[in-house]
Coordinates of C-alpha atoms in Angstrom, one line a residue:
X3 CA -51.5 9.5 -7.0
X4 CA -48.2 9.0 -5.4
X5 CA -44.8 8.4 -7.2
X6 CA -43.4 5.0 -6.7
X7 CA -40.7 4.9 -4.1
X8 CA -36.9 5.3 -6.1
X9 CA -34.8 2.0 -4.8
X10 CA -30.9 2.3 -4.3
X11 CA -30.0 -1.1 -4.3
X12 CA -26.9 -1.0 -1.2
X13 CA -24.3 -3.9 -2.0
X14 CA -22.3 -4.6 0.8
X15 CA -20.6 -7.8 2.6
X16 CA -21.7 -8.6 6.0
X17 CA -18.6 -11.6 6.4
X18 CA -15.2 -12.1 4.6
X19 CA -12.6 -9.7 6.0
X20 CA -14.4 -6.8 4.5
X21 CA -17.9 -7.8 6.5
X22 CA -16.0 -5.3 9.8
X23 CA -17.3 -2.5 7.4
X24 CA -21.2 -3.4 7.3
X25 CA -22.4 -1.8 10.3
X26 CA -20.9 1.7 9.6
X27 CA -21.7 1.1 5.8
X28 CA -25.2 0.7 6.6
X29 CA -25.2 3.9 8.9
X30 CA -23.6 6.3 6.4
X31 CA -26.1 5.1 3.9
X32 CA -29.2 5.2 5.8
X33 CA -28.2 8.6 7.0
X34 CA -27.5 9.7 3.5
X35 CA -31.1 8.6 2.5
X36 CA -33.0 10.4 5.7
X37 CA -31.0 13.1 4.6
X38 CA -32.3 13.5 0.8
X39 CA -35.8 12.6 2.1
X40 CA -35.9 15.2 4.2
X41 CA -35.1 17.5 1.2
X42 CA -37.8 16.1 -1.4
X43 CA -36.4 12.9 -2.3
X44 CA -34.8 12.6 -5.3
X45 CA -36.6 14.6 -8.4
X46 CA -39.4 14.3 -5.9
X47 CA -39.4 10.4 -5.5
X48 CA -38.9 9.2 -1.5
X49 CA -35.7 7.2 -1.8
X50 CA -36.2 3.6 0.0
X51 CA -32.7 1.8 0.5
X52 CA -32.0 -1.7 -0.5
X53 CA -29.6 -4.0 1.3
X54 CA -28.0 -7.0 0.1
X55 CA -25.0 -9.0 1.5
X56 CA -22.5 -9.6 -1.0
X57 CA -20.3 -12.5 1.2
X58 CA -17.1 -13.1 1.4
X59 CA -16.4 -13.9 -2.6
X60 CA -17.0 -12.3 -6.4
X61 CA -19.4 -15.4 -6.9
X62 CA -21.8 -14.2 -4.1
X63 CA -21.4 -10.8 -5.0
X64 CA -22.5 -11.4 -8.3
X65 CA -26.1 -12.9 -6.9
X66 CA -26.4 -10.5 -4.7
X67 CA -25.8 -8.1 -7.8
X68 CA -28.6 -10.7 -9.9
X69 CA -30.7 -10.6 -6.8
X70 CA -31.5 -6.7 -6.5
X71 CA -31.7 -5.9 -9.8
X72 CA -34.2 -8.6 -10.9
X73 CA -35.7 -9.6 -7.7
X74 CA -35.8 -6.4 -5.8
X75 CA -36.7 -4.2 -9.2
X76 CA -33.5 -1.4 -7.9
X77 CA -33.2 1.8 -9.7
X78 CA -29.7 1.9 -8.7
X79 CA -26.7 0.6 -7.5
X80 CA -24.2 2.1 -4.8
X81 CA -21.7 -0.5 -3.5
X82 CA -18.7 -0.9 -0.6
X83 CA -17.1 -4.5 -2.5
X84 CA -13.9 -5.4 -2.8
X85 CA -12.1 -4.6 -6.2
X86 CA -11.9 -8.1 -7.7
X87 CA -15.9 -8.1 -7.2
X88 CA -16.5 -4.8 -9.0
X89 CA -16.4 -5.9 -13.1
X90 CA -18.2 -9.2 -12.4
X91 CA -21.3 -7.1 -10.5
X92 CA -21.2 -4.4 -13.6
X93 CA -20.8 -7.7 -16.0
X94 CA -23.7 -9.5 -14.6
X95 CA -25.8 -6.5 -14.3
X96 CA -25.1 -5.4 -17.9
X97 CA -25.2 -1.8 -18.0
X98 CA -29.1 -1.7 -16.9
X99 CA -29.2 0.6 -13.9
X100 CA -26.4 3.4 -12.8
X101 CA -23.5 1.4 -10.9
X102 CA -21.5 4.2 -8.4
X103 CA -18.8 2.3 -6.7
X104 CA -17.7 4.3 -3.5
X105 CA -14.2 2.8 -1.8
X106 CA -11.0 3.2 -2.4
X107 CA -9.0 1.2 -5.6
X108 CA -6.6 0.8 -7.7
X109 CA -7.0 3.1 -10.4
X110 CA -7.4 3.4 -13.9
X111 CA -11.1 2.1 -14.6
X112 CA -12.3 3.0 -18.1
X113 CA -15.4 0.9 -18.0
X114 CA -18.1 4.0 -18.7
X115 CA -20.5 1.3 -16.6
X116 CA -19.5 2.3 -13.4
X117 CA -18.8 5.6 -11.6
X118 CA -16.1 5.2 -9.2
X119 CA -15.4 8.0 -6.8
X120 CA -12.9 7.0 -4.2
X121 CA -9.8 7.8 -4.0
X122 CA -7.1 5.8 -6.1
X123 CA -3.7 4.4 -5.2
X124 CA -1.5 6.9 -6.9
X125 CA -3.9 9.7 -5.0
X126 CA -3.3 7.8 -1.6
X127 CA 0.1 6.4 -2.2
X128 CA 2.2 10.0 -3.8
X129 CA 1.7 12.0 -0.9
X130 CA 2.7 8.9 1.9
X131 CA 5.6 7.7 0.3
X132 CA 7.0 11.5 -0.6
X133 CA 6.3 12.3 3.1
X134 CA 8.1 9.1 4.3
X135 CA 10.9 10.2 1.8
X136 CA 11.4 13.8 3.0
X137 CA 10.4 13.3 6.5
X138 CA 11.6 10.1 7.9
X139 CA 14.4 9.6 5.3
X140 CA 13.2 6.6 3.9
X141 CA 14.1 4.5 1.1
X142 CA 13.9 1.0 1.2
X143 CA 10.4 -0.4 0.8
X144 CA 8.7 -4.1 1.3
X145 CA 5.1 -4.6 0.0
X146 CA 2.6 -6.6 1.2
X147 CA -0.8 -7.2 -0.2
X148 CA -3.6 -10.0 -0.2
X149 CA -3.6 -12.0 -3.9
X150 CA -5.7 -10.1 -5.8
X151 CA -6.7 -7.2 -7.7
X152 CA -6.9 -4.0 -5.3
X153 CA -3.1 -4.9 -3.5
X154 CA -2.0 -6.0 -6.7
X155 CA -2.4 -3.3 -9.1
X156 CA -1.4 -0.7 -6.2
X157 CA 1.6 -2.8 -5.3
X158 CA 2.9 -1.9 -9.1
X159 CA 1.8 1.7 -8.6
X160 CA 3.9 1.9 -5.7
X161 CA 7.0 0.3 -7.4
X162 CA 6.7 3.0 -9.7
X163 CA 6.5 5.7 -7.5
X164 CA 9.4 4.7 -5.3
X165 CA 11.5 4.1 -8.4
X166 CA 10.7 7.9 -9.5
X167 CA 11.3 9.1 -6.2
X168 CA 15.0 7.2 -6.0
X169 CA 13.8 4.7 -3.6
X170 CA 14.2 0.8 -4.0
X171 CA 11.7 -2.3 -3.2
X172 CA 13.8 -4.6 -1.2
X173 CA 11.1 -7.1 -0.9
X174 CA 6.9 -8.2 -1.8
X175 CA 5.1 -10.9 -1.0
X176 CA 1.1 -11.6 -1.7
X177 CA -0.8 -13.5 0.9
X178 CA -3.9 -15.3 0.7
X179 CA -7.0 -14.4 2.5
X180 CA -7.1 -16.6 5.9
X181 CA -3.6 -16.1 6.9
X182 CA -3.3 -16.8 10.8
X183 CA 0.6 -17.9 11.1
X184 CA 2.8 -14.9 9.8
X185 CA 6.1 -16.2 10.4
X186 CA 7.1 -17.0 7.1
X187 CA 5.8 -12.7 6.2
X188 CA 7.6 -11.6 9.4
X189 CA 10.7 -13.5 8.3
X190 CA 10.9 -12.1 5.0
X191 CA 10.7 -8.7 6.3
X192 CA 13.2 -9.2 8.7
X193 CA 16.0 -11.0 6.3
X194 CA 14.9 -7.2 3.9
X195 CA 15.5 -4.6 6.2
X196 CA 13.1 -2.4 5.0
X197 CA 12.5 1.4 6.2
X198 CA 9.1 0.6 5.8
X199 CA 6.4 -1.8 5.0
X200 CA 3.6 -0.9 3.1
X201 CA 0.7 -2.8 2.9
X202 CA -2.7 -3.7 1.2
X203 CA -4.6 -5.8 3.3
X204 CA -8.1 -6.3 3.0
X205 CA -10.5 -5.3 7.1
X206 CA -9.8 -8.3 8.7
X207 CA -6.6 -9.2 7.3
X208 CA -5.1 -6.2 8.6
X209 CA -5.9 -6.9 12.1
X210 CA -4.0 -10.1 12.2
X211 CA -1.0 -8.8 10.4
X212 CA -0.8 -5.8 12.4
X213 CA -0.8 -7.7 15.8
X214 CA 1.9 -10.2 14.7
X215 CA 4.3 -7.1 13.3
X216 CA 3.8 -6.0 17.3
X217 CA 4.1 -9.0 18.5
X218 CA 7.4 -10.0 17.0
X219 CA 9.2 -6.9 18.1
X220 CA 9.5 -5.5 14.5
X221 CA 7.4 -2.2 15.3
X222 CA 10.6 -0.5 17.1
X223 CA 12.8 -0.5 14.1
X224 CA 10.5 -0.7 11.0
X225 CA 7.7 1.8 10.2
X226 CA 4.6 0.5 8.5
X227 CA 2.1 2.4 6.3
X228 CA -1.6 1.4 5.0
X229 CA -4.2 3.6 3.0
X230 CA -6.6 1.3 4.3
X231 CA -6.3 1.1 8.1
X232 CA -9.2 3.4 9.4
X233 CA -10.9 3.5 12.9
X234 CA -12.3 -0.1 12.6
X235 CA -9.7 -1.9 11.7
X236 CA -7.4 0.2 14.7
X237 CA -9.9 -0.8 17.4
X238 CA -9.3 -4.6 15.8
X239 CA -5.5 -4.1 16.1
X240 CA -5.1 -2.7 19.9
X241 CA -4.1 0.2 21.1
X242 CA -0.5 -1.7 22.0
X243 CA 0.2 -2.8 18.5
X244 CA 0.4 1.0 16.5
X245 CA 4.1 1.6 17.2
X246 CA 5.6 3.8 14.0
X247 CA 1.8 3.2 12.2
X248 CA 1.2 5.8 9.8
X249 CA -2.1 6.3 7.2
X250 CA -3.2 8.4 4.6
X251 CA -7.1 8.8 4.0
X252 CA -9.3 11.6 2.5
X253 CA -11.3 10.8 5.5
X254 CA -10.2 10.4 9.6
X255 CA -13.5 10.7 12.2
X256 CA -11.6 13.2 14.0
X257 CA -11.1 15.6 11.3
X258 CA -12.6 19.2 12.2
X259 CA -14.3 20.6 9.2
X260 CA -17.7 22.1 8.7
X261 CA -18.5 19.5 6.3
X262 CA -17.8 16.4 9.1
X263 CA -19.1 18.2 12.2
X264 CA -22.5 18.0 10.0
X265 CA -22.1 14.5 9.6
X266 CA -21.1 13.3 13.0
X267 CA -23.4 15.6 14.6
X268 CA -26.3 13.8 12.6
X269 CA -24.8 10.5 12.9
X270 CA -24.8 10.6 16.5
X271 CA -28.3 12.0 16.2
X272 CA -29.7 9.1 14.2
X273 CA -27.5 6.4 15.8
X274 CA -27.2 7.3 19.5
X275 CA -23.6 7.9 21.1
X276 CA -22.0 4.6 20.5
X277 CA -23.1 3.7 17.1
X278 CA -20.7 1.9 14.6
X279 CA -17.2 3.7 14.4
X280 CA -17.4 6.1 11.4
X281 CA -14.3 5.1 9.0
X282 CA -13.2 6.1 5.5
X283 CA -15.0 2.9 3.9
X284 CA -18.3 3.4 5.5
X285 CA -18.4 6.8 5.2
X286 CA -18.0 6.0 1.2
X287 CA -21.7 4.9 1.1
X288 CA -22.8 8.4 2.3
X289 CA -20.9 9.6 -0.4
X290 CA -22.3 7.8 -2.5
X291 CA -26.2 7.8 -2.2
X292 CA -25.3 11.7 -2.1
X293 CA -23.5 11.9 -5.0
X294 CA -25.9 9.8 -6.8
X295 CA -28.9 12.0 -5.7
X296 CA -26.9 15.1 -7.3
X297 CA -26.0 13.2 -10.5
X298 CA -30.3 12.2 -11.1
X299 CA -30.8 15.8 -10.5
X300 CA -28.6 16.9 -12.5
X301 CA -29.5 14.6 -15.5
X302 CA -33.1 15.2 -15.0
X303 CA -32.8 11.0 -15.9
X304 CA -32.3 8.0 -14.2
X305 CA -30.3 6.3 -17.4
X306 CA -26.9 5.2 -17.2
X307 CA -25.3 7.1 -20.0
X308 CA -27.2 10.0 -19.0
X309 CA -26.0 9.9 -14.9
X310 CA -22.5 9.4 -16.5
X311 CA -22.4 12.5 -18.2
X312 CA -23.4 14.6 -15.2
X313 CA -20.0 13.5 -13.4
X314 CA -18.2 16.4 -12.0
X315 CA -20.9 18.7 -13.8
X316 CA -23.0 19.1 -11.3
X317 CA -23.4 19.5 -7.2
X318 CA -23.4 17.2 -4.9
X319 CA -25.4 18.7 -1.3
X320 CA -23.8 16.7 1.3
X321 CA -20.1 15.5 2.3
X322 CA -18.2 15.2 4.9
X323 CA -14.7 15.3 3.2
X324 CA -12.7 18.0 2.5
X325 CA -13.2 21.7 3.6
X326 CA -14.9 23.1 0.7
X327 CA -18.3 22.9 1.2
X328 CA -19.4 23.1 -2.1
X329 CA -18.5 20.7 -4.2
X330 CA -18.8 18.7 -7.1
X331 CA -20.2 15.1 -7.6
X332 CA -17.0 12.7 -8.1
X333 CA -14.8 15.6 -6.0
X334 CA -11.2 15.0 -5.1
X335 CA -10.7 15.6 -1.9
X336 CA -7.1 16.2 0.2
X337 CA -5.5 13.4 1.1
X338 CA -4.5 13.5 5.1
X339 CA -1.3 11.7 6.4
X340 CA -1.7 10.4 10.1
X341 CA 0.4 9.0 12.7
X342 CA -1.3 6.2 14.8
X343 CA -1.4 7.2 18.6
X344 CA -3.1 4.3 20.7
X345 CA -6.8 4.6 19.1
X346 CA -6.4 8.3 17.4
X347 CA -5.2 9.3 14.3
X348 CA -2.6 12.1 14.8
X349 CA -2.7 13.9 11.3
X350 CA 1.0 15.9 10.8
X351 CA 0.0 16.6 7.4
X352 CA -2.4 17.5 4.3
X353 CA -1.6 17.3 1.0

């Protein structure tokens, strides 16, 4: 008789500003999947993938969360949300199935509920603004984030981090999601005269900032940096608006490195030659299916507690950070610093 499928319930949003991440999200995932089938499943179970759109708010993510769990009967959950949507999924779900949450955040999550392995601000943020420092002699620092938790929380990392490198915060401002008319941002920088502006907004957000910085004429004299402006969001922004744009990612399409030739060569396989751009926050779902497929295998279990415990402790097959090519589930990988260059990322340094 033939085992039961094993469901990986996906949780994605297909609109808000983070819905310019679904296509490549649902690529890296699928891809990840094929992958492990192709290799026995996991502890011999075919894995079978479960979408659900998670909108554009925490209340929608939450029944989508509700949704897959009691309607769809997931073993698992793997999920690309924003931050502020993360403890209402793991509050709604309770603690019943594993919860791996793959972006970029803000840090510091002691809930033993959910397995985070992105990178976190102070990993993103050290090595940008100490580069910034040391190479482009900068000290004075505005911060700009959406209004809620992920720019928040980083926004006080990075006050602390310029503080301890001797640096100064000469002006922040949070703005809400929606923001078309930037004058009142643009004027605040201006009246600041920062070296740089930093900034955590969320896909779509970033687009419409980005273009307006350009547009006003500030891009000459002000450098901006982002950890989350990836190949997406850069094809959003133009070509014509990346003056003195700089980014730091564990992940950049155009790294060379055994471990994302693999994966581009096989995405292009499955996908064809123009499929959804490969970015940081979709490639996270690859991650993720794979690192949950090394955790089950390692636990021998499909239990929470039991996945939990295998973080770090046991091997994950497939990535396509980094240069090491074995690695560990929940590996940190370098972080790369880039300088925008029409639609490339230029890096000029690892760290």
């Amino acid at each position: 008789m033939a085992r039961s499928a094993l469901k990986i319930g996906i949780l994605i949003p297909r609109s808000g500003p983070a819905g310019i991440w679904a296509p490549s999200c649902e690529a890296s995932a699928l891809l990840a999947a094929c992958e492990i089938n192709a290799a026995g499943g996991i502890r011999g179970r075919e894995v079978e993938l479960v979408l659900r759109d998670t909108g554009a708010s925490d209340r929608s993510a939450v029944e989508a969360a509700l949704a897959i769990v009691d309607l769809d009967a997931v073993d698992c959950i793997v999920a690309m949300v924003p931050s502020s949507a993360r403890q209402p999924i793991r509050n709604a779900t309770r603690g019943r199935i594993p919860f791996l949450y793959t972006p970029q955040f803000e840090g510091a999550e002691n809930d033993p509920g959910i397995i985070t392995i992105g990178e976190t601000a102070e990993e993103l943020l050290k090595p940008g603004i100490d580069w910034l420092a040391s190479e482009k002699r900068a000290s004075r620092f505005f911060l700009l984030g959406n209004d809620y938790l992920w720019p928040q929380r980083s926004m006080a990392e990075a006050r602390r981090l310029i503080g301890d490198g001797g640096g100064h915060v000469v002006g922040e401002m949070e703005v809400p999601f929606g923001l078309e008319d930037h004058d009142l941002v643009l004027s605040r920088i201006r009246r600041s005269k920062p070296h740089v502006v930093l900034s955590w907004l969320l896909g779509h957000e970033a687009i419409l900032f980005n273009r307006a910085f350009a547009a006003s004429g500030l891009a000459a004299g002000i450098l901006r940096f982002s950890t989350a402006i990836d190949e997406t969001i850069l094809y959003g922004i133009g070509a014509d608006c990346t003056e003195n744009l700089y980014v730091s990612s564990a992940y950049f399409s155009n790294l060379r490195s055994r471990n994302n030739d693999a994966f581009l060569e096989k995405y292009h396989q499955q996908f064809g030659t123009s499929p959804a751009p490969p970015n940081a926050f979709g490639e996270s779902l690859y991650e993720g299916v794979h690192c949950l497929s090394g955790l089950a295998e390692a636990a021998e279990s499909l239990r929470s507690s039991d996945i939990v415990r295998k973080l770090g402790r046991s091997a994950q097959k497939r990535t396509a950070r980094g240069f090491e090519t074995d690695v560990a589930t929940g590996n940190r990988h370098p972080i790369h610093i880039a300088a925008v260059d029409g639609f490339d990322f230029r890096v000029i340094a690892n760290r």
